[in-house]
Structure formats: structure tokens, C-alpha cells
Short mmCIF file of N, CA and C in Angstrom, two decimals:
data_model
loop_
_atom_site.label_atom_id
_atom_site.label_comp_id
_atom_site.label_asym_id
_atom_site.label_seq_id
_atom_site.Cartn_x
_atom_site.Cartn_y
_atom_site.Cartn_z
N MET A 5 123.62 105.01 68.22
CA MET A 5 124.85 105.10 68.99
C MET A 5 124.53 104.85 70.44
N VAL A 6 125.28 103.97 71.08
CA VAL A 6 125.12 103.71 72.49
C VAL A 6 126.30 104.35 73.20
N THR A 7 126.01 105.11 74.22
CA THR A 7 127.06 105.81 74.95
C THR A 7 127.45 105.03 76.19
N SER A 8 128.44 105.55 76.89
CA SER A 8 128.89 104.90 78.11
C SER A 8 127.81 104.90 79.18
N ASN A 9 126.85 105.81 79.08
CA ASN A 9 125.76 105.86 80.05
C ASN A 9 124.57 105.03 79.60
N HIS A 10 124.73 104.25 78.53
CA HIS A 10 123.71 103.35 78.02
C HIS A 10 122.46 104.07 77.55
N ILE A 11 122.62 105.26 77.04
CA ILE A 11 121.51 106.00 76.42
C ILE A 11 121.67 105.87 74.93
N GLU A 12 120.61 105.49 74.25
CA GLU A 12 120.68 105.45 72.79
C GLU A 12 120.18 106.79 72.27
N LEU A 13 121.06 107.52 71.62
CA LEU A 13 120.73 108.86 71.17
C LEU A 13 120.16 108.83 69.76
N GLU A 14 119.11 109.59 69.56
CA GLU A 14 118.50 109.74 68.24
C GLU A 14 119.38 110.66 67.40
N PRO A 15 119.24 110.60 66.08
CA PRO A 15 120.05 111.45 65.21
C PRO A 15 119.98 112.94 65.55
N VAL A 16 118.82 113.41 66.00
CA VAL A 16 118.70 114.83 66.33
C VAL A 16 119.63 115.20 67.50
N HIS A 17 119.81 114.29 68.45
CA HIS A 17 120.73 114.53 69.56
C HIS A 17 122.17 114.54 69.06
N LEU A 18 122.49 113.59 68.20
CA LEU A 18 123.85 113.51 67.66
C LEU A 18 124.19 114.76 66.86
N SER A 19 123.22 115.26 66.12
CA SER A 19 123.43 116.50 65.36
C SER A 19 123.67 117.67 66.30
N ALA A 20 122.91 117.74 67.38
CA ALA A 20 123.08 118.82 68.35
C ALA A 20 124.45 118.74 69.01
N ILE A 21 124.89 117.55 69.35
CA ILE A 21 126.20 117.36 69.98
C ILE A 21 127.31 117.79 69.02
N GLN A 22 127.22 117.37 67.77
CA GLN A 22 128.24 117.75 66.78
C GLN A 22 128.26 119.25 66.57
N ALA A 23 127.09 119.88 66.48
CA ALA A 23 127.02 121.33 66.30
C ALA A 23 127.62 122.07 67.49
N LEU A 24 127.34 121.60 68.69
CA LEU A 24 127.91 122.23 69.89
C LEU A 24 129.43 122.08 69.92
N ALA A 25 129.92 120.91 69.54
CA ALA A 25 131.37 120.68 69.51
C ALA A 25 132.03 121.62 68.50
N ASN A 26 131.43 121.76 67.34
CA ASN A 26 131.98 122.66 66.32
C ASN A 26 131.94 124.11 66.77
N GLU A 27 130.82 124.51 67.33
CA GLU A 27 130.63 125.90 67.75
C GLU A 27 131.57 126.31 68.88
N THR A 28 131.79 125.39 69.82
CA THR A 28 132.60 125.72 71.00
C THR A 28 134.05 125.26 70.88
N HIS A 29 134.38 124.59 69.78
CA HIS A 29 135.74 124.09 69.55
C HIS A 29 136.18 123.15 70.68
N GLN A 30 135.26 122.28 71.07
CA GLN A 30 135.53 121.29 72.11
C GLN A 30 135.48 119.90 71.49
N PRO A 31 136.19 118.93 72.08
CA PRO A 31 136.13 117.56 71.57
C PRO A 31 134.70 117.00 71.67
N VAL A 32 134.30 116.26 70.66
CA VAL A 32 132.96 115.69 70.62
C VAL A 32 132.71 114.81 71.85
N ASP A 33 133.70 114.04 72.28
CA ASP A 33 133.52 113.17 73.44
C ASP A 33 133.18 113.97 74.70
N ASP A 34 133.84 115.11 74.88
CA ASP A 34 133.55 115.95 76.05
C ASP A 34 132.14 116.52 75.97
N VAL A 35 131.78 117.01 74.80
CA VAL A 35 130.44 117.58 74.61
C VAL A 35 129.39 116.49 74.79
N ASN A 36 129.65 115.31 74.26
CA ASN A 36 128.73 114.18 74.40
C ASN A 36 128.48 113.86 75.87
N ARG A 37 129.54 113.80 76.66
CA ARG A 37 129.41 113.48 78.09
C ARG A 37 128.56 114.53 78.80
N ILE A 38 128.87 115.80 78.56
CA ILE A 38 128.12 116.88 79.21
C ILE A 38 126.67 116.88 78.74
N TYR A 39 126.47 116.67 77.45
CA TYR A 39 125.12 116.66 76.88
C TYR A 39 124.27 115.56 77.52
N ILE A 40 124.82 114.36 77.61
CA ILE A 40 124.07 113.24 78.19
C ILE A 40 123.73 113.51 79.65
N GLU A 41 124.71 113.98 80.42
CA GLU A 41 124.45 114.29 81.83
C GLU A 41 123.35 115.34 81.96
N THR A 42 123.44 116.37 81.15
CA THR A 42 122.45 117.46 81.19
C THR A 42 121.09 116.97 80.75
N PHE A 43 121.04 116.22 79.65
CA PHE A 43 119.77 115.71 79.14
C PHE A 43 119.09 114.81 80.17
N GLU A 44 119.85 113.91 80.79
CA GLU A 44 119.27 113.01 81.79
C GLU A 44 118.70 113.80 82.96
N ARG A 45 119.42 114.80 83.42
CA ARG A 45 118.97 115.61 84.55
C ARG A 45 117.69 116.37 84.18
N LEU A 46 117.68 117.02 83.04
CA LEU A 46 116.51 117.80 82.62
C LEU A 46 115.33 116.89 82.29
N ASN A 47 115.59 115.77 81.66
CA ASN A 47 114.54 114.84 81.27
C ASN A 47 113.83 114.26 82.49
N SER A 48 114.57 114.00 83.55
CA SER A 48 113.97 113.39 84.73
C SER A 48 112.97 114.32 85.41
N ASP A 49 113.17 115.63 85.27
CA ASP A 49 112.28 116.60 85.90
C ASP A 49 111.24 117.18 84.95
N ALA A 50 111.37 116.93 83.67
CA ALA A 50 110.51 117.59 82.68
C ALA A 50 109.12 116.95 82.63
N ARG A 51 108.12 117.81 82.65
CA ARG A 51 106.75 117.33 82.43
C ARG A 51 106.38 117.49 80.96
N ILE A 52 106.88 118.54 80.35
CA ILE A 52 106.67 118.77 78.92
C ILE A 52 108.03 118.64 78.24
N LYS A 53 108.13 117.74 77.30
CA LYS A 53 109.44 117.40 76.74
C LYS A 53 109.65 117.91 75.32
N ASP A 54 108.73 118.74 74.84
CA ASP A 54 108.79 119.22 73.46
C ASP A 54 110.08 119.98 73.14
N PHE A 55 110.57 120.76 74.07
CA PHE A 55 111.72 121.61 73.81
C PHE A 55 112.96 121.16 74.58
N LEU A 56 112.98 119.91 75.00
CA LEU A 56 114.07 119.41 75.83
C LEU A 56 115.42 119.44 75.12
N ILE A 57 115.44 119.16 73.83
CA ILE A 57 116.69 119.19 73.08
C ILE A 57 117.24 120.61 73.02
N LEU A 58 116.36 121.58 72.78
CA LEU A 58 116.80 122.98 72.74
C LEU A 58 117.31 123.43 74.10
N LEU A 59 116.60 123.09 75.16
CA LEU A 59 117.02 123.48 76.50
C LEU A 59 118.34 122.81 76.87
N THR A 60 118.48 121.54 76.51
CA THR A 60 119.73 120.83 76.77
C THR A 60 120.89 121.49 76.02
N SER A 61 120.68 121.80 74.76
CA SER A 61 121.73 122.43 73.95
C SER A 61 122.14 123.77 74.53
N LYS A 62 121.16 124.57 74.94
CA LYS A 62 121.47 125.89 75.51
C LYS A 62 122.25 125.74 76.81
N THR A 63 121.84 124.81 77.65
CA THR A 63 122.51 124.60 78.93
C THR A 63 123.95 124.14 78.71
N VAL A 64 124.15 123.20 77.80
CA VAL A 64 125.50 122.70 77.50
C VAL A 64 126.36 123.81 76.90
N ARG A 65 125.81 124.57 75.97
CA ARG A 65 126.55 125.68 75.36
C ARG A 65 127.00 126.68 76.43
N ASP A 66 126.09 127.03 77.33
CA ASP A 66 126.44 127.97 78.40
C ASP A 66 127.53 127.40 79.30
N GLU A 67 127.44 126.12 79.61
CA GLU A 67 128.45 125.50 80.47
C GLU A 67 129.82 125.45 79.79
N LEU A 68 129.83 125.17 78.50
CA LEU A 68 131.10 125.11 77.77
C LEU A 68 131.72 126.49 77.62
N ARG A 69 130.90 127.50 77.49
CA ARG A 69 131.41 128.87 77.36
C ARG A 69 131.85 129.45 78.69
N HIS A 70 131.16 129.07 79.76
CA HIS A 70 131.43 129.63 81.09
C HIS A 70 131.50 128.49 82.10
N PRO A 71 132.59 127.73 82.10
CA PRO A 71 132.68 126.58 83.02
C PRO A 71 132.63 127.03 84.48
N ARG A 72 132.02 126.19 85.29
CA ARG A 72 131.95 126.47 86.72
C ARG A 72 133.32 126.22 87.34
N PRO A 73 133.70 127.05 88.31
CA PRO A 73 134.98 126.82 89.00
C PRO A 73 134.98 125.46 89.69
N GLY A 74 136.05 124.74 89.54
CA GLY A 74 136.18 123.43 90.18
C GLY A 74 135.48 122.31 89.44
N ALA A 75 134.89 122.62 88.29
CA ALA A 75 134.19 121.57 87.54
C ALA A 75 135.09 120.98 86.48
#
């Protein structure tokens, strides 16, 4: 799958996005956008990438549950 940000997501990412959308009752497109933005930000700073999917999922879940004011 190619997204609007031109990132090709592996099946494990797509599964995480779908699970987050189901868990938070949010549209998949919204979760996808937030996930990609978060993943890109975390990936650019990460030296060890083994747990990047888990960290991205946790960060997105937290943001969907507790949105920042004005975001």
C-alpha cells in the first residue's frame, strides 16, 4: 500500500493501523495519517528500530485517546 506520504507500509504496519482503528473507533484513514506522521518522526530519531512499531502504536493510541488541544 502506498500512502499519500509515499511510504510503503509493510503488512505488520497495516495490521497495527487496523487494530488501532478498531480499538479506538476511529476511521482507518485518520489513524493511518497519524500513524505515518508518528512513525516518520520516531524513525528519523531512532538508533535502535526493533520496537519502533510498538512505540508508534502506543504513541498513536495515546494521541487518539487524549487528543492535544488545538490539534
